[in-house]
Amino acid sequence: MMNSGQHDFYYGEKIMASTFTQSLASLGPAQPAKTAAENDPAKQDYREGREQFKKGEYALAAMSFHNALKGFEEQGDESGIANASDRLGDACLERQDYAAALAHYRRAYAICEKEEDSFSILALNKKMAAAHRKLGELDKALEYAFDMVEHYQLTKDPKGMVETMIVIAELYQEKGDKLKAADTYRTVAAIHKNFKHQRMAEEFAILADNLVE
């Protein structure tokens, strides 16, 4: 997966990893003997796609994930459909086909939403925000970002909230709204100050001040 060094949203790990279904890593259990699951063509395609993706072979990975998706559709396996759609979206994102990535992520999102899988929804929100940002659709990216903030508030996760608020500030800057960006940085500074992270609080307060000088 892409890293988030640029405060990108794209740092969520495997989709559909809640109690609702298997994690992506568990699609192919490591056992000496071949099992029915290991012989499943859809799961084989999925595993091949994962290996190709790791090697940076994104076109081949996209083809494998597409084949896996078709296999899961024929089986009526919604867990498999969600996982394959998510990873197909990842391959499209790497190939800079952001519109296609969003279409696949939305399909996975619909299944996660139906199953009330909030942590998978969070991971997809990060990815969809990243795709909209790449497309220059900053208002849509902000919508997903604020959904993420709400999740972090409910789960009492200040680290996730701070990371997301930084991205929100950057999005406001990209929109040319320096006042809202500054206000967001001040919120980040206040969170750090509340946790006695004095140096970080001062750094974000300075960022805010520099924007409105």
mmCIF file of C-alpha atoms in Angstrom:
data_model
loop_
_atom_site.group_PDB
_atom_site.id
_atom_site.type_symbol
_atom_site.label_atom_id
_atom_site.label_comp_id
_atom_site.label_asym_id
_atom_site.label_seq_id
_atom_site.Cartn_x
_atom_site.Cartn_y
_atom_site.Cartn_z
ATOM 1 C CA MET A 1 0.000 0.000 0.000
ATOM 2 C CA MET A 2 0.926 3.571 -0.398
ATOM 3 C CA ASN A 3 2.387 5.249 2.620
ATOM 4 C CA SER A 4 1.018 8.407 4.174
ATOM 5 C CA GLY A 5 4.130 10.518 4.324
ATOM 6 C CA GLN A 6 2.324 13.408 2.659
ATOM 7 C CA HIS A 7 -0.504 13.212 5.185
ATOM 8 C CA ASP A 8 -2.393 11.220 2.596
ATOM 9 C CA PHE A 9 -5.408 9.332 3.839
ATOM 10 C CA TYR A 10 -4.166 6.198 2.208
ATOM 11 C CA TYR A 11 -2.750 4.371 5.178
ATOM 12 C CA GLY A 12 -5.614 2.036 6.098
ATOM 13 C CA GLU A 13 -4.729 -1.640 6.180
ATOM 14 C CA LYS A 14 -6.868 -4.542 5.072
ATOM 15 C CA ILE A 15 -10.551 -3.991 4.495
ATOM 16 C CA MET A 16 -13.265 -6.163 6.003
ATOM 17 C CA ALA A 17 -11.125 -7.199 8.973
ATOM 18 C CA SER A 18 -13.806 -6.980 11.634
ATOM 19 C CA THR A 19 -15.718 -9.816 13.239
ATOM 20 C CA PHE A 20 -18.106 -9.556 10.294
ATOM 21 C CA THR A 21 -15.761 -11.461 8.048
ATOM 22 C CA GLN A 22 -12.257 -12.751 7.488
ATOM 23 C CA SER A 23 -9.388 -10.336 7.164
ATOM 24 C CA LEU A 24 -7.737 -10.221 3.770
ATOM 25 C CA ALA A 25 -4.751 -12.073 5.153
ATOM 26 C CA SER A 26 -6.955 -14.961 6.228
ATOM 27 C CA LEU A 27 -8.407 -15.697 2.819
ATOM 28 C CA GLY A 28 -5.720 -18.317 2.231
ATOM 29 C CA PRO A 29 -4.937 -20.260 5.428
ATOM 30 C CA ALA A 30 -1.380 -21.564 5.564
ATOM 31 C CA GLN A 31 -1.669 -25.326 5.876
ATOM 32 C CA PRO A 32 0.546 -28.111 4.510
ATOM 33 C CA ALA A 33 -2.295 -29.908 2.744
ATOM 34 C CA LYS A 34 -4.386 -28.323 0.036
ATOM 35 C CA THR A 35 -7.792 -27.355 1.364
ATOM 36 C CA ALA A 36 -10.967 -26.585 -0.528
ATOM 37 C CA ALA A 37 -10.432 -22.889 0.165
ATOM 38 C CA GLU A 38 -6.906 -22.999 -1.247
ATOM 39 C CA ASN A 39 -8.190 -24.697 -4.393
ATOM 40 C CA ASP A 40 -10.884 -22.065 -4.886
ATOM 41 C CA PRO A 41 -10.017 -20.242 -8.165
ATOM 42 C CA ALA A 42 -11.337 -16.906 -6.865
ATOM 43 C CA LYS A 43 -9.171 -17.072 -3.761
ATOM 44 C CA GLN A 44 -6.192 -18.151 -5.865
ATOM 45 C CA ASP A 45 -6.686 -15.130 -8.130
ATOM 46 C CA TYR A 46 -7.001 -12.927 -5.069
ATOM 47 C CA ARG A 47 -3.757 -14.227 -3.552
ATOM 48 C CA GLU A 48 -1.956 -13.831 -6.879
ATOM 49 C CA GLY A 49 -3.189 -10.247 -7.049
ATOM 50 C CA ARG A 50 -1.827 -9.537 -3.588
ATOM 51 C CA GLU A 51 1.616 -10.869 -4.541
ATOM 52 C CA GLN A 52 1.630 -8.907 -7.802
ATOM 53 C CA PHE A 53 0.578 -5.767 -5.946
ATOM 54 C CA LYS A 54 3.453 -6.178 -3.472
ATOM 55 C CA LYS A 55 5.870 -6.366 -6.422
ATOM 56 C CA GLY A 56 4.449 -3.184 -7.957
ATOM 57 C CA GLU A 57 2.893 -5.079 -10.870
ATOM 58 C CA TYR A 58 -0.311 -3.063 -10.670
ATOM 59 C CA ALA A 59 -1.749 -3.908 -14.107
ATOM 60 C CA LEU A 60 -1.360 -7.639 -13.449
ATOM 61 C CA ALA A 61 -2.719 -7.195 -9.928
ATOM 62 C CA ALA A 62 -5.762 -5.374 -11.276
ATOM 63 C CA MET A 63 -6.433 -8.257 -13.672
ATOM 64 C CA SER A 64 -6.091 -10.835 -10.891
ATOM 65 C CA PHE A 65 -8.356 -8.895 -8.535
ATOM 66 C CA HIS A 66 -10.876 -8.469 -11.369
ATOM 67 C CA ASN A 67 -10.892 -12.225 -11.955
ATOM 68 C CA ALA A 68 -11.230 -12.833 -8.215
ATOM 69 C CA LEU A 69 -14.133 -10.411 -8.078
ATOM 70 C CA LYS A 70 -15.943 -12.257 -10.850
ATOM 71 C CA GLY A 71 -15.389 -15.552 -9.050
ATOM 72 C CA PHE A 72 -16.717 -14.196 -5.764
ATOM 73 C CA GLU A 73 -19.732 -12.761 -7.590
ATOM 74 C CA GLU A 74 -20.520 -16.192 -9.044
ATOM 75 C CA GLN A 75 -20.290 -17.678 -5.545
ATOM 76 C CA GLY A 76 -22.429 -14.937 -3.996
ATOM 77 C CA ASP A 77 -19.591 -14.329 -1.510
ATOM 78 C CA GLU A 78 -20.114 -10.768 -0.253
ATOM 79 C CA SER A 79 -17.008 -10.874 1.921
ATOM 80 C CA GLY A 80 -14.935 -11.841 -1.105
ATOM 81 C CA ILE A 81 -16.643 -9.200 -3.251
ATOM 82 C CA ALA A 82 -15.840 -6.495 -0.701
ATOM 83 C CA ASN A 83 -12.214 -7.571 -0.351
ATOM 84 C CA ALA A 84 -11.620 -7.913 -4.085
ATOM 85 C CA SER A 85 -13.355 -4.601 -4.814
ATOM 86 C CA ASP A 86 -11.202 -2.878 -2.204
ATOM 87 C CA ARG A 87 -7.957 -4.279 -3.575
ATOM 88 C CA LEU A 88 -9.006 -3.624 -7.159
ATOM 89 C CA GLY A 89 -9.530 -0.034 -6.047
ATOM 90 C CA ASP A 90 -6.009 -0.034 -4.588
ATOM 91 C CA ALA A 91 -4.557 -1.204 -7.902
ATOM 92 C CA CYS A 92 -6.479 1.479 -9.787
ATOM 93 C CA LEU A 93 -5.302 4.127 -7.313
ATOM 94 C CA GLU A 94 -1.688 3.122 -7.884
ATOM 95 C CA ARG A 95 -2.273 3.352 -11.637
ATOM 96 C CA GLN A 96 -3.711 6.858 -11.120
ATOM 97 C CA ASP A 97 -7.126 5.762 -12.408
ATOM 98 C CA TYR A 98 -8.867 7.566 -9.568
ATOM 99 C CA ALA A 99 -12.414 7.443 -10.942
ATOM 100 C CA ALA A 100 -12.233 3.658 -11.326
ATOM 101 C CA ALA A 101 -10.723 3.354 -7.839
ATOM 102 C CA LEU A 102 -13.655 5.274 -6.381
ATOM 103 C CA ALA A 103 -16.174 3.032 -8.142
ATOM 104 C CA HIS A 104 -14.595 -0.086 -6.632
ATOM 105 C CA TYR A 105 -14.256 1.476 -3.184
ATOM 106 C CA ARG A 106 -17.923 2.485 -3.222
ATOM 107 C CA ARG A 107 -18.942 -1.088 -3.934
ATOM 108 C CA ALA A 108 -16.912 -2.331 -0.968
ATOM 109 C CA TYR A 109 -18.303 0.523 1.135
ATOM 110 C CA ALA A 110 -21.906 -0.499 0.428
ATOM 111 C CA ILE A 111 -21.252 -4.001 1.773
ATOM 112 C CA CYS A 112 -19.393 -2.705 4.823
ATOM 113 C CA GLU A 113 -22.185 -0.233 5.531
ATOM 114 C CA LYS A 114 -24.814 -2.972 5.329
ATOM 115 C CA GLU A 115 -22.818 -5.033 7.815
ATOM 116 C CA GLU A 116 -22.187 -1.973 10.043
ATOM 117 C CA ASP A 117 -18.440 -2.584 9.813
ATOM 118 C CA SER A 118 -17.291 0.838 11.020
ATOM 119 C CA PHE A 119 -13.552 0.172 10.956
ATOM 120 C CA SER A 120 -13.642 -1.028 7.349
ATOM 121 C CA ILE A 121 -15.745 2.030 6.492
ATOM 122 C CA LEU A 122 -13.059 4.192 8.098
ATOM 123 C CA ALA A 123 -10.350 2.564 5.955
ATOM 124 C CA LEU A 124 -12.418 3.128 2.825
ATOM 125 C CA ASN A 125 -13.121 6.740 3.787
ATOM 126 C CA LYS A 126 -9.371 7.350 3.903
ATOM 127 C CA LYS A 127 -8.882 5.871 0.464
ATOM 128 C CA MET A 128 -11.854 7.641 -1.122
ATOM 129 C CA ALA A 129 -10.725 10.951 0.356
ATOM 130 C CA ALA A 130 -7.287 10.368 -1.162
ATOM 131 C CA ALA A 131 -8.790 9.634 -4.595
ATOM 132 C CA HIS A 132 -11.028 12.716 -4.512
ATOM 133 C CA ARG A 133 -8.038 14.815 -3.444
ATOM 134 C CA LYS A 134 -6.032 13.528 -6.409
ATOM 135 C CA LEU A 135 -8.938 14.461 -8.686
ATOM 136 C CA GLY A 136 -9.018 17.952 -7.193
ATOM 137 C CA GLU A 137 -12.462 17.304 -5.718
ATOM 138 C CA LEU A 138 -11.545 18.875 -2.417
ATOM 139 C CA ASP A 139 -15.077 19.359 -1.073
ATOM 140 C CA LYS A 140 -15.756 15.626 -1.455
ATOM 141 C CA ALA A 141 -12.439 14.834 0.221
ATOM 142 C CA LEU A 142 -13.454 17.081 3.108
ATOM 143 C CA GLU A 143 -16.775 15.256 3.486
ATOM 144 C CA TYR A 144 -14.971 11.958 4.000
ATOM 145 C CA ALA A 145 -12.467 13.624 6.314
ATOM 146 C CA PHE A 146 -15.204 14.943 8.589
ATOM 147 C CA ASP A 147 -16.803 11.478 8.652
ATOM 148 C CA MET A 148 -13.446 10.187 9.845
ATOM 149 C CA VAL A 149 -13.248 12.836 12.563
ATOM 150 C CA GLU A 150 -16.666 11.731 13.794
ATOM 151 C CA HIS A 151 -15.444 8.130 13.952
ATOM 152 C CA TYR A 152 -12.365 9.124 15.952
ATOM 153 C CA GLN A 153 -14.514 11.153 18.331
ATOM 154 C CA LEU A 154 -16.781 8.173 18.954
ATOM 155 C CA THR A 155 -13.852 5.796 19.435
ATOM 156 C CA LYS A 156 -11.892 8.323 21.528
ATOM 157 C CA ASP A 157 -8.832 8.171 19.291
ATOM 158 C CA PRO A 158 -6.950 11.503 19.543
ATOM 159 C CA LYS A 159 -4.083 10.308 17.340
ATOM 160 C CA GLY A 160 -6.412 9.502 14.463
ATOM 161 C CA MET A 161 -8.257 12.760 14.981
ATOM 162 C CA VAL A 162 -5.063 14.831 14.906
ATOM 163 C CA GLU A 163 -3.817 13.100 11.742
ATOM 164 C CA THR A 164 -7.137 13.727 10.033
ATOM 165 C CA MET A 165 -7.373 17.333 11.195
ATOM 166 C CA ILE A 166 -3.954 17.997 9.666
ATOM 167 C CA VAL A 167 -5.217 16.685 6.332
ATOM 168 C CA ILE A 168 -8.335 18.849 6.677
ATOM 169 C CA ALA A 169 -6.123 21.894 7.210
ATOM 170 C CA GLU A 170 -4.109 21.002 4.117
ATOM 171 C CA LEU A 171 -7.303 20.589 2.090
ATOM 172 C CA TYR A 172 -8.487 24.025 3.198
ATOM 173 C CA GLN A 173 -5.134 25.446 2.141
ATOM 174 C CA GLU A 174 -5.466 23.796 -1.265
ATOM 175 C CA LYS A 175 -8.913 25.403 -1.544
ATOM 176 C CA GLY A 176 -7.343 28.768 -0.698
ATOM 177 C CA ASP A 177 -9.272 29.095 2.572
ATOM 178 C CA LYS A 178 -6.464 30.158 4.895
ATOM 179 C CA LEU A 179 -8.769 31.168 7.743
ATOM 180 C CA LYS A 180 -10.363 27.729 8.038
ATOM 181 C CA ALA A 181 -6.954 26.095 7.660
ATOM 182 C CA ALA A 182 -5.615 28.252 10.493
ATOM 183 C CA ASP A 183 -8.601 27.438 12.699
ATOM 184 C CA THR A 184 -8.034 23.741 12.063
ATOM 185 C CA TYR A 185 -4.351 23.985 12.961
ATOM 186 C CA ARG A 186 -5.342 25.775 16.174
ATOM 187 C CA THR A 187 -7.642 22.868 16.993
ATOM 188 C CA VAL A 188 -4.727 20.485 16.463
ATOM 189 C CA ALA A 189 -2.558 22.677 18.694
ATOM 190 C CA ALA A 190 -5.236 22.603 21.412
ATOM 191 C CA ILE A 191 -5.418 18.801 21.301
ATOM 192 C CA HIS A 192 -1.641 18.550 21.670
ATOM 193 C CA LYS A 193 -1.690 21.061 24.501
ATOM 194 C CA ASN A 194 -4.384 19.054 26.269
ATOM 195 C CA PHE A 195 -2.068 16.041 26.182
ATOM 196 C CA LYS A 196 0.876 18.187 27.348
ATOM 197 C CA HIS A 197 2.680 17.923 24.009
ATOM 198 C CA GLN A 198 3.976 21.457 24.389
ATOM 199 C CA ARG A 199 6.417 21.491 21.472
ATOM 200 C CA MET A 200 3.863 20.096 19.010
ATOM 201 C CA ALA A 201 1.227 22.515 20.299
ATOM 202 C CA GLU A 202 3.563 25.438 19.665
ATOM 203 C CA GLU A 203 4.473 24.218 16.160
ATOM 204 C CA PHE A 204 0.854 24.017 15.035
ATOM 205 C CA ALA A 205 0.020 27.343 16.650
ATOM 206 C CA ILE A 206 2.849 28.896 14.628
ATOM 207 C CA LEU A 207 1.524 27.248 11.456
ATOM 208 C CA ALA A 208 -1.858 28.821 12.142
ATOM 209 C CA ASP A 209 -0.386 32.255 12.804
ATOM 210 C CA ASN A 210 1.729 32.141 9.650
ATOM 211 C CA LEU A 211 -1.344 31.505 7.523
ATOM 212 C CA VAL A 212 -3.170 34.638 8.646
ATOM 213 C CA GLU A 213 -0.276 37.108 8.930
#
